[in-house]
mmCIF file of N, CA, C and O in Angstrom:
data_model
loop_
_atom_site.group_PDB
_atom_site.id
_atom_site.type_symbol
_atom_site.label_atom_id
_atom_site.label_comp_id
_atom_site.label_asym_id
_atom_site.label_seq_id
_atom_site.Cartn_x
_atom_site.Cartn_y
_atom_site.Cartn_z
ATOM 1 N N UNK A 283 0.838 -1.177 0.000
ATOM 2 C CA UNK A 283 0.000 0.000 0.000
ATOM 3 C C UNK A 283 0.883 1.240 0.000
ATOM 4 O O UNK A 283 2.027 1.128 0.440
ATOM 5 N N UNK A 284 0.466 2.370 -0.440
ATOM 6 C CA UNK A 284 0.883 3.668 -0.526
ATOM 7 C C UNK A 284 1.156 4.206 0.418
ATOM 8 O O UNK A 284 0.458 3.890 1.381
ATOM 9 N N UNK A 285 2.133 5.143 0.649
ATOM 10 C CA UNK A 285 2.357 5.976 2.201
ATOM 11 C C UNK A 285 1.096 6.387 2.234
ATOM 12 O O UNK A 285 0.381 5.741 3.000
ATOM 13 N N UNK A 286 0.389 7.600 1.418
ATOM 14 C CA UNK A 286 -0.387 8.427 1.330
ATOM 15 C C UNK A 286 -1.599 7.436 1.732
ATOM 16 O O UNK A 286 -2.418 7.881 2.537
ATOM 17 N N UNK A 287 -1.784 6.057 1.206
ATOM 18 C CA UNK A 287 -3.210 6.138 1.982
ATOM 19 C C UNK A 287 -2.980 5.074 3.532
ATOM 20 O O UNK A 287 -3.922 5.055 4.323
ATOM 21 N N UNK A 288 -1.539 4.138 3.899
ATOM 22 C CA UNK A 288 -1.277 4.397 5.178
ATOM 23 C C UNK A 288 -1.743 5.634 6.335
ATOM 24 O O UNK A 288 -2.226 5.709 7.465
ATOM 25 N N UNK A 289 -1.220 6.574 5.174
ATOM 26 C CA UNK A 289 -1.379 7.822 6.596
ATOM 27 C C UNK A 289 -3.211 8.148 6.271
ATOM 28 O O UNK A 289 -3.938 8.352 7.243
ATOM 29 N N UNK A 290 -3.632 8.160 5.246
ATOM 30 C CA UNK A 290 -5.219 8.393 5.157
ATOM 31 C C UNK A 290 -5.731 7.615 6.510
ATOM 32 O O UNK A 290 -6.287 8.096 7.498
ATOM 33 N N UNK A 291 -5.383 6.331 6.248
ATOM 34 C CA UNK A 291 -6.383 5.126 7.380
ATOM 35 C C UNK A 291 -6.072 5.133 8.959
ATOM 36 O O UNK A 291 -6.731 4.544 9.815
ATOM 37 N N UNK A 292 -4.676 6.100 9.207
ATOM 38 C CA UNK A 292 -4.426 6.200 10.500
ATOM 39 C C UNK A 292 -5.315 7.499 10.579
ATOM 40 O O UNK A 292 -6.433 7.409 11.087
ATOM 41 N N UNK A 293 -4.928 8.513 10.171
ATOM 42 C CA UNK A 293 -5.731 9.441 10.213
ATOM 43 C C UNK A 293 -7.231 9.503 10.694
ATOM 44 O O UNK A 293 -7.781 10.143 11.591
ATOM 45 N N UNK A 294 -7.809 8.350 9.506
ATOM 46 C CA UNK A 294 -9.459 8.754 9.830
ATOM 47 C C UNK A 294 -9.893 7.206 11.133
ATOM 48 O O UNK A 294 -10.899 7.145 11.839
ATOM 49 N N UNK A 295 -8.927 6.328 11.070
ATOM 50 C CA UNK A 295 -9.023 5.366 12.176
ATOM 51 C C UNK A 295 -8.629 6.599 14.217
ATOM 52 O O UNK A 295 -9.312 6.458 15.232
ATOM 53 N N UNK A 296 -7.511 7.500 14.084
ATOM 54 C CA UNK A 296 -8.008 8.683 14.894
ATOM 55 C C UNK A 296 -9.236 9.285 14.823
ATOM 56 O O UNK A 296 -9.959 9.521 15.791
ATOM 57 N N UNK A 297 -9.412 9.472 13.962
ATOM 58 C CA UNK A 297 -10.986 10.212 14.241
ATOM 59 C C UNK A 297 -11.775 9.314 14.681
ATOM 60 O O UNK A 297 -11.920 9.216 15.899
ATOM 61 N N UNK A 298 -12.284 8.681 14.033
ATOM 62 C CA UNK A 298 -12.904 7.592 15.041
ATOM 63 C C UNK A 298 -13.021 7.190 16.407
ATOM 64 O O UNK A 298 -13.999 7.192 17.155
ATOM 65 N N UNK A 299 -11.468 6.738 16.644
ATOM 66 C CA UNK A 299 -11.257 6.726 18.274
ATOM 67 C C UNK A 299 -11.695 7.855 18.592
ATOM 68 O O UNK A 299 -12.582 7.714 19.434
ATOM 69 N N UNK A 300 -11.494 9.038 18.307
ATOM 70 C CA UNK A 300 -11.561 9.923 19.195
ATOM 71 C C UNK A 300 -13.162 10.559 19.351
ATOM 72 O O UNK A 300 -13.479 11.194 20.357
ATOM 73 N N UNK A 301 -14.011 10.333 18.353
ATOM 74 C CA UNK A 301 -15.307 10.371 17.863
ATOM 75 C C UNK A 301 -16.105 9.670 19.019
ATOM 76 O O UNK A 301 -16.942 10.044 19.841
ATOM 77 N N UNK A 302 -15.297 8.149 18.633
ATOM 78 C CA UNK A 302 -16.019 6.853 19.620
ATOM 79 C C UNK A 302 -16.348 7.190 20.852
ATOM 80 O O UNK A 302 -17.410 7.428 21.427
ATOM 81 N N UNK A 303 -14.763 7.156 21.274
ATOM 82 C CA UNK A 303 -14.603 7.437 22.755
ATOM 83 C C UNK A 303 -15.705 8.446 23.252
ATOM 84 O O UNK A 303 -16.434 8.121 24.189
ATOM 85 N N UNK A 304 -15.857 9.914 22.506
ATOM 86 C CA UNK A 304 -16.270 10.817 22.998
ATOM 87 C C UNK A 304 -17.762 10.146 23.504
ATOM 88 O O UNK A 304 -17.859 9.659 24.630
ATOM 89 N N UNK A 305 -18.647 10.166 22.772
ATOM 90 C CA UNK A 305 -20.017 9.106 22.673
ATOM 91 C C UNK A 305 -19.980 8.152 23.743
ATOM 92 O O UNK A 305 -20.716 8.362 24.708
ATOM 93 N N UNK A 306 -19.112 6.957 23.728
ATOM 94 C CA UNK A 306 -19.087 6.071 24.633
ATOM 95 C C UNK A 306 -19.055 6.564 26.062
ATOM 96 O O UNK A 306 -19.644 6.004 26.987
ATOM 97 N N UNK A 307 -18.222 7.806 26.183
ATOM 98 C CA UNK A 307 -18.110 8.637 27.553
ATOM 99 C C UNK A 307 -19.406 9.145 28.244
ATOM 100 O O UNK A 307 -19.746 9.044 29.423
ATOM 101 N N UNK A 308 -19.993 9.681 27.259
ATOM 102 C CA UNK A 308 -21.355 10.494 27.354
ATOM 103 C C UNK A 308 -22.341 9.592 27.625
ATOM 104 O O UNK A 308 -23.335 9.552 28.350
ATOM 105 N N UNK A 309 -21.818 8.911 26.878
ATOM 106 C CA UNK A 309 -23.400 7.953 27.194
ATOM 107 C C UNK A 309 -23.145 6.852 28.785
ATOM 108 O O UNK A 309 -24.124 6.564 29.473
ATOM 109 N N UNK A 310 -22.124 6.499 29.051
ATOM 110 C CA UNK A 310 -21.446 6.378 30.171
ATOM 111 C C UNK A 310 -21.998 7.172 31.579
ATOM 112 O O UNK A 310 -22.820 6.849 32.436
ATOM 113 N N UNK A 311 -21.343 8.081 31.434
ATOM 114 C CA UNK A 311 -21.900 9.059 32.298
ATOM 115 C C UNK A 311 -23.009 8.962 32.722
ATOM 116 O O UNK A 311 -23.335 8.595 33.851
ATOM 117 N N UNK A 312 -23.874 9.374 31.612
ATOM 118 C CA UNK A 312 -25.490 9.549 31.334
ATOM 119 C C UNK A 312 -26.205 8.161 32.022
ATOM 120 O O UNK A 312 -27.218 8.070 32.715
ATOM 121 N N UNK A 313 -25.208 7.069 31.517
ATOM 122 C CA UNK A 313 -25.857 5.743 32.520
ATOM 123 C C UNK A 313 -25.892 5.863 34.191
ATOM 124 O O UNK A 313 -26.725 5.652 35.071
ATOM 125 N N UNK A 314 -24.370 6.370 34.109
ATOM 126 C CA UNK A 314 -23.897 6.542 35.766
ATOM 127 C C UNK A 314 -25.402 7.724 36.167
ATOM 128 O O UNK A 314 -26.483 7.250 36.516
ATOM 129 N N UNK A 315 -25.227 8.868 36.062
ATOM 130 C CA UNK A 315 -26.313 10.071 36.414
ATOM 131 C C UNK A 315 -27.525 9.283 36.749
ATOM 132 O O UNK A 315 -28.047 9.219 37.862
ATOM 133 N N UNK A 316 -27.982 8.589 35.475
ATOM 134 C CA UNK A 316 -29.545 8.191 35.665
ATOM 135 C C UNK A 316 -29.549 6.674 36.001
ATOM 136 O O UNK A 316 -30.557 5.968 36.004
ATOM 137 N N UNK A 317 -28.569 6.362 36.219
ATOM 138 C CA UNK A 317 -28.838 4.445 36.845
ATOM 139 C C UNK A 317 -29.732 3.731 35.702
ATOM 140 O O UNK A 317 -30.508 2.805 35.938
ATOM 141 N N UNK A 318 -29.554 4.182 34.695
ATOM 142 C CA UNK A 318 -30.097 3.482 33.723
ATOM 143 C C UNK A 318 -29.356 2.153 32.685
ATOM 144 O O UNK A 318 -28.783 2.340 31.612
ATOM 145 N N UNK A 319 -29.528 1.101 33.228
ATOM 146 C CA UNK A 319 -29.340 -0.103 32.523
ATOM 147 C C UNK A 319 -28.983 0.088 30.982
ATOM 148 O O UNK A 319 -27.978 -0.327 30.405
ATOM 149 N N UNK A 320 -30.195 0.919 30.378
ATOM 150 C CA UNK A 320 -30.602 0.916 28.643
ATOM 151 C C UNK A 320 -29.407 1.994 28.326
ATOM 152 O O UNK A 320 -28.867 1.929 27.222
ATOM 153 N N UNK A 321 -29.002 2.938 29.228
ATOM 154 C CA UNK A 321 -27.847 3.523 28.559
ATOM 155 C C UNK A 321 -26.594 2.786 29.167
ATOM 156 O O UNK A 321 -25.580 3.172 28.587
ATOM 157 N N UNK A 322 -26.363 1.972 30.021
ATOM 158 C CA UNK A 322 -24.752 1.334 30.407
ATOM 159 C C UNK A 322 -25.204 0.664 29.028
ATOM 160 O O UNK A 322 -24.563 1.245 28.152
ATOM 161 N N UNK A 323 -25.875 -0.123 28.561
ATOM 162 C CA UNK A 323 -25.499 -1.036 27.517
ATOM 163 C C UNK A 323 -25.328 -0.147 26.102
ATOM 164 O O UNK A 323 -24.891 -0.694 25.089
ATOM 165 N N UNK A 324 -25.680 1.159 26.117
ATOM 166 C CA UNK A 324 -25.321 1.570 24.611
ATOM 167 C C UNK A 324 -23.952 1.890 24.732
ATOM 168 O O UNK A 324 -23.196 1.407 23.889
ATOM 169 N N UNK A 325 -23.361 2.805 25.858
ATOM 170 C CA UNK A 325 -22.595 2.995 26.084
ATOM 171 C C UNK A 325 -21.343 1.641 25.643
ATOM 172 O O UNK A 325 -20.460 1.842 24.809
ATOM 173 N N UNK A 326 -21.444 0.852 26.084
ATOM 174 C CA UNK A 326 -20.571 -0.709 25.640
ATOM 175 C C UNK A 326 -20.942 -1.157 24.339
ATOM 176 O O UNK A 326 -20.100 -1.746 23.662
ATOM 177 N N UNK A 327 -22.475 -0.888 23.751
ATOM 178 C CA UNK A 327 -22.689 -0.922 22.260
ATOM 179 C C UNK A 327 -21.470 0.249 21.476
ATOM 180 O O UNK A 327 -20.659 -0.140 20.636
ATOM 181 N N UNK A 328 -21.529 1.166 21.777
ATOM 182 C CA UNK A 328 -20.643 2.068 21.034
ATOM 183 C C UNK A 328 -19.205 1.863 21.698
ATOM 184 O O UNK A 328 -18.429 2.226 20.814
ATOM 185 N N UNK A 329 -18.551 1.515 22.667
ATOM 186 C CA UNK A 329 -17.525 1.102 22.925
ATOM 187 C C UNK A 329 -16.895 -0.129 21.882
ATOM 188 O O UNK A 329 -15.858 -0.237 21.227
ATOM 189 N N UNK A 330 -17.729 -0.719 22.032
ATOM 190 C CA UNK A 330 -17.241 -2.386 20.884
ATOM 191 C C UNK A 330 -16.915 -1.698 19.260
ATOM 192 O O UNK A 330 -15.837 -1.997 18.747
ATOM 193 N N UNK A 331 -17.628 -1.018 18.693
ATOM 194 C CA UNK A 331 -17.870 -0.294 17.970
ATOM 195 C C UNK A 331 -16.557 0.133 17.548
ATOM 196 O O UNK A 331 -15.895 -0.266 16.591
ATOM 197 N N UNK A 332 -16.223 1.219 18.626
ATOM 198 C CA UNK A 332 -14.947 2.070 18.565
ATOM 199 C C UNK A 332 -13.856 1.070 18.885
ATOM 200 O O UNK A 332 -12.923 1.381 18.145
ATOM 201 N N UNK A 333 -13.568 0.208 19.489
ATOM 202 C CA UNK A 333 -12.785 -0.596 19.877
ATOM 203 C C UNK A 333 -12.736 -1.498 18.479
ATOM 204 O O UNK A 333 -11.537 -1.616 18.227
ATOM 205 N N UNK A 334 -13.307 -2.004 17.728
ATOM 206 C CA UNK A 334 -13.604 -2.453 16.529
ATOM 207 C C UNK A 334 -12.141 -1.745 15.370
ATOM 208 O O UNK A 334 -11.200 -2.389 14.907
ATOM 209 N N UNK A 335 -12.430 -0.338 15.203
ATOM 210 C CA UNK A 335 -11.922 0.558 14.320
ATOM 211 C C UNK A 335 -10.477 0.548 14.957
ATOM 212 O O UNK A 335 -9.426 0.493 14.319
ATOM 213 N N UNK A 336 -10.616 0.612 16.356
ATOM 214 C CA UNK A 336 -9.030 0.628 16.868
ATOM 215 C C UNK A 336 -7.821 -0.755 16.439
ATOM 216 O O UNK A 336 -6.670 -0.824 16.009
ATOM 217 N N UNK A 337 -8.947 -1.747 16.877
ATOM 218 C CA UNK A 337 -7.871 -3.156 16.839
ATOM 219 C C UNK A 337 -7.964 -3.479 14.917
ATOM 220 O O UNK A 337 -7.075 -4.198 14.460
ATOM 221 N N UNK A 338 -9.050 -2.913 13.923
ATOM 222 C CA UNK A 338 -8.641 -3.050 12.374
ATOM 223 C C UNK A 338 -7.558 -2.393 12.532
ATOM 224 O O UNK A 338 -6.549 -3.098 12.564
ATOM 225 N N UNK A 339 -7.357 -0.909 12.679
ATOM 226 C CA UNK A 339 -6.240 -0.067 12.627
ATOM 227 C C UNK A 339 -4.931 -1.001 12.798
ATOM 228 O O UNK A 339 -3.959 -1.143 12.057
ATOM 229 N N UNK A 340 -5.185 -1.455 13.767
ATOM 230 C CA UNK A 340 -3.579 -2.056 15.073
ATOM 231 C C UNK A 340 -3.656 -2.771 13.998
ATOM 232 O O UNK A 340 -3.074 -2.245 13.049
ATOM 233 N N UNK A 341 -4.314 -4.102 13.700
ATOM 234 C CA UNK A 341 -3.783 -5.229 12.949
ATOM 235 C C UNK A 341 -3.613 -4.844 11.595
ATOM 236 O O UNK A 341 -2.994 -5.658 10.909
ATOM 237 N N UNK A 342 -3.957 -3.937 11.107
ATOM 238 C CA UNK A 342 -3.605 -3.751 9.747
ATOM 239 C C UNK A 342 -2.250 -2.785 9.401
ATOM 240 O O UNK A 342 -1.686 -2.826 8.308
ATOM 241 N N UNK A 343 -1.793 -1.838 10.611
ATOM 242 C CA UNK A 343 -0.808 -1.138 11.001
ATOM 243 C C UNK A 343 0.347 -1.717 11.071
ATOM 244 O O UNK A 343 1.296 -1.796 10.290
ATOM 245 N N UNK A 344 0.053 -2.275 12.545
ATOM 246 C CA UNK A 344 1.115 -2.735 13.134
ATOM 247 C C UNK A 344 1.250 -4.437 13.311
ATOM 248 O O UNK A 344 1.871 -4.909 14.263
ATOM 249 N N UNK A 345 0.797 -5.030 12.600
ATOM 250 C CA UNK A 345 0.552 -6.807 12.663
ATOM 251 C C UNK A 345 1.081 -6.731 11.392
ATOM 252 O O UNK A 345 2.050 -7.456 11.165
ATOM 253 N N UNK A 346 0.656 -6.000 10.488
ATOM 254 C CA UNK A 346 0.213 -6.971 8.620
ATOM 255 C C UNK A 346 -0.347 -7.325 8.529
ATOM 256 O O UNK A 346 -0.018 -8.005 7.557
ATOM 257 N N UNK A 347 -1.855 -7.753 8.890
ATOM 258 C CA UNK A 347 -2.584 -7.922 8.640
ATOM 259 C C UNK A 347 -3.400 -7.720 7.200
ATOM 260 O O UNK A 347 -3.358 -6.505 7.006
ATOM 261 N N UNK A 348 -3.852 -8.113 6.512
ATOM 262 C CA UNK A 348 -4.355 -7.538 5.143
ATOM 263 C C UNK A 348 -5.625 -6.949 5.697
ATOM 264 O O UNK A 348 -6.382 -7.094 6.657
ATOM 265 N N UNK A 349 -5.498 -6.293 4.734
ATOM 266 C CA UNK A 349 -6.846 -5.232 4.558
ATOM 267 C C UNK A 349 -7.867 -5.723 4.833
ATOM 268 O O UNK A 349 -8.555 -5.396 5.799
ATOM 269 N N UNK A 350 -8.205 -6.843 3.788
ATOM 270 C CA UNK A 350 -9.370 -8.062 3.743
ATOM 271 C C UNK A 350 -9.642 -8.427 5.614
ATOM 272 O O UNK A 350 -10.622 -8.330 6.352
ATOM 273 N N UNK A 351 -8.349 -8.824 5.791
ATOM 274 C CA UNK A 351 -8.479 -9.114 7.631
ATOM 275 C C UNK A 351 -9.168 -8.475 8.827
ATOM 276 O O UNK A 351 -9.868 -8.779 9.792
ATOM 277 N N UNK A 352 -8.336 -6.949 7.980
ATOM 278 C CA UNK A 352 -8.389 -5.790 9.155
ATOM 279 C C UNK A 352 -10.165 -5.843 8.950
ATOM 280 O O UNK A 352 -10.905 -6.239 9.850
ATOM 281 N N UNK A 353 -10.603 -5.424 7.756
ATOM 282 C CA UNK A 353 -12.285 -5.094 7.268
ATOM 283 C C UNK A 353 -12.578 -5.975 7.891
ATOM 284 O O UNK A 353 -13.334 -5.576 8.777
ATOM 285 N N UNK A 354 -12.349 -7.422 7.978
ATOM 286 C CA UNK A 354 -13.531 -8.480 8.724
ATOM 287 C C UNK A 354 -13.572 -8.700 10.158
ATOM 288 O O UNK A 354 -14.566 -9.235 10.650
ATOM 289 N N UNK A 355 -12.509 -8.310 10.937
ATOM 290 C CA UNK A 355 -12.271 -7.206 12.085
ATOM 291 C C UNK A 355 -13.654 -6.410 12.780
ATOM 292 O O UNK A 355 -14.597 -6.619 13.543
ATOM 293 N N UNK A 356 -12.994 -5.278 11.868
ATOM 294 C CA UNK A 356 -13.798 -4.291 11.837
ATOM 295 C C UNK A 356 -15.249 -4.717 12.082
ATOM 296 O O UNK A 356 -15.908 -4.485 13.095
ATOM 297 N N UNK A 357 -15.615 -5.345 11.042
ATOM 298 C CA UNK A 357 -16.997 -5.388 10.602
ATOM 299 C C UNK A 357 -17.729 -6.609 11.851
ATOM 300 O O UNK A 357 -18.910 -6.923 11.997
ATOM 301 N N UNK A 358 -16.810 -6.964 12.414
ATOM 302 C CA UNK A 358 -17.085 -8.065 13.515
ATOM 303 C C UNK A 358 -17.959 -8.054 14.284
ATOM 304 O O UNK A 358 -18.963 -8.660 14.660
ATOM 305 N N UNK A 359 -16.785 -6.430 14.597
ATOM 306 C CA UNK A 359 -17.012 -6.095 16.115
ATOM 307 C C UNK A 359 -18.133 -4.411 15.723
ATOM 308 O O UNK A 359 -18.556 -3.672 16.611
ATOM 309 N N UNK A 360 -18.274 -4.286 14.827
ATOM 310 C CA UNK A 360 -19.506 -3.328 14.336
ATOM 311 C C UNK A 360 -20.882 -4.136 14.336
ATOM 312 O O UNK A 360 -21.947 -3.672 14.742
ATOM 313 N N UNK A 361 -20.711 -5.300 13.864
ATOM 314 C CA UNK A 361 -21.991 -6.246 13.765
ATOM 315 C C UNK A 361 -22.108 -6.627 15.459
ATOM 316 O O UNK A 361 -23.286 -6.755 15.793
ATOM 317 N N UNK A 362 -21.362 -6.782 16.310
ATOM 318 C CA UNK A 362 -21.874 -6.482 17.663
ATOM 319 C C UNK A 362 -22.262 -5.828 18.500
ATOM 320 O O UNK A 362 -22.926 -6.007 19.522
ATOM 321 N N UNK A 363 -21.525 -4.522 17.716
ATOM 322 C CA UNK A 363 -21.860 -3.076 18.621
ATOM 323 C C UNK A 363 -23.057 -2.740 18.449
ATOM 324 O O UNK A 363 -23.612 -2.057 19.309
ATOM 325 N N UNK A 364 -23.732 -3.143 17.294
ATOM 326 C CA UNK A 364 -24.793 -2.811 16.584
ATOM 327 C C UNK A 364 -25.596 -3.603 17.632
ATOM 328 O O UNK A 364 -26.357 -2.990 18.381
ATOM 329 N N UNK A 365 -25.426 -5.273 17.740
ATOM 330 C CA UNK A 365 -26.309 -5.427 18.420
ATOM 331 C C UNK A 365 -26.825 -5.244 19.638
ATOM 332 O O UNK A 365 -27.986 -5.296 20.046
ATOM 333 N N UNK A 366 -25.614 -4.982 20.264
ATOM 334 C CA UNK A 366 -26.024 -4.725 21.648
ATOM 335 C C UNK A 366 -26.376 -3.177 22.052
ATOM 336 O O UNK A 366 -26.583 -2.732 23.181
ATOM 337 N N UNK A 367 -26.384 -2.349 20.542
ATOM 338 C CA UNK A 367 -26.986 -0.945 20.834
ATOM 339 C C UNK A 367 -28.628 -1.539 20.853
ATOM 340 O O UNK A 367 -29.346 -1.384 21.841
ATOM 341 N N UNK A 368 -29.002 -2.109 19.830
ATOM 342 C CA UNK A 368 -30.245 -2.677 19.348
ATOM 343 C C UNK A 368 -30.899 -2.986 20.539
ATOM 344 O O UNK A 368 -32.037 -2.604 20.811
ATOM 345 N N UNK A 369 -29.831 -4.024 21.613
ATOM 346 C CA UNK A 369 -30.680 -4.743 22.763
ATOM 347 C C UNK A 369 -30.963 -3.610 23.543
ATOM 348 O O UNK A 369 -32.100 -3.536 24.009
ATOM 349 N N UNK A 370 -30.105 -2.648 23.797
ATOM 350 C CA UNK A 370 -30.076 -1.732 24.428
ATOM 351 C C UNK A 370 -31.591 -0.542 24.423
ATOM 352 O O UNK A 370 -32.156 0.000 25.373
ATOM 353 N N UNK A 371 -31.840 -0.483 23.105
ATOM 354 C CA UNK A 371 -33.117 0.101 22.790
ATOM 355 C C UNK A 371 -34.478 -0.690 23.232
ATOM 356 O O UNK A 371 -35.563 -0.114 23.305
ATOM 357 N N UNK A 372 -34.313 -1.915 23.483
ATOM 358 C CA UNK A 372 -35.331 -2.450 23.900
ATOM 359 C C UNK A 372 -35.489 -3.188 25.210
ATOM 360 O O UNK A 372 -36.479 -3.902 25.370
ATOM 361 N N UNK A 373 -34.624 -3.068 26.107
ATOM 362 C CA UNK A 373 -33.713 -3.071 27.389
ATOM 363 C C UNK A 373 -34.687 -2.912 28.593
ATOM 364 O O UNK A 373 -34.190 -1.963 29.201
ATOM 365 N N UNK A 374 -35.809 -3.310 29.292
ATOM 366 C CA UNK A 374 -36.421 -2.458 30.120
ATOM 367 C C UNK A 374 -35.695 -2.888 31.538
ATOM 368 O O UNK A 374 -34.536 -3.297 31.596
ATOM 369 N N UNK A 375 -36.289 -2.778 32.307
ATOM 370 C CA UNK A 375 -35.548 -3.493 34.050
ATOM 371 C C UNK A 375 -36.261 -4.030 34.787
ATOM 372 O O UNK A 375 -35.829 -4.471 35.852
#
């Protein structure tokens, strides 16, 4: 692969983390404040999520990982984040 799009995928794999994190925090919080169950679990829905984009990054960075790898990675741990935002929406106590 190209320097130029190396540095593209670190680049927008930072944004992300830093995107993620922000969200995951908030909604965190927002669980802690209101003792609400339905937000600790989005909060860890969007954590997996962001944690997802971090470890494609790492293994495709710093492993070698192929691309193909890093994406099915990615897409893993997005197809979980997803779900447990999902459970999260329908979550009562």
């Amino acid at each position: 692969m190209s320097v130029a799009v190396d540095t593209a995928i670190v680049a927008v794999k930072t944004v992300i983390l830093l995107l993620g994190s922000a969200v995951t925090l908030i909604a965190y919080r927002a669980s802690r404040r209101t003792k609400s169950a339905s937000l600790r679990l989005l909060s860890v829905g969007f954590g997996v999520i962001t944690l997802g984009a971090l470890l494609a990054g790492i293994a495709n960075q710093l492993l070698s990982v192929s691309i193909q790898q890093g994406v099915l990675i990615n897409s893993l741990l997005v197809a979980i984040g997803l779900s447990v935002i999902l459970y999260s929406l329908y979550h009562e106590r």
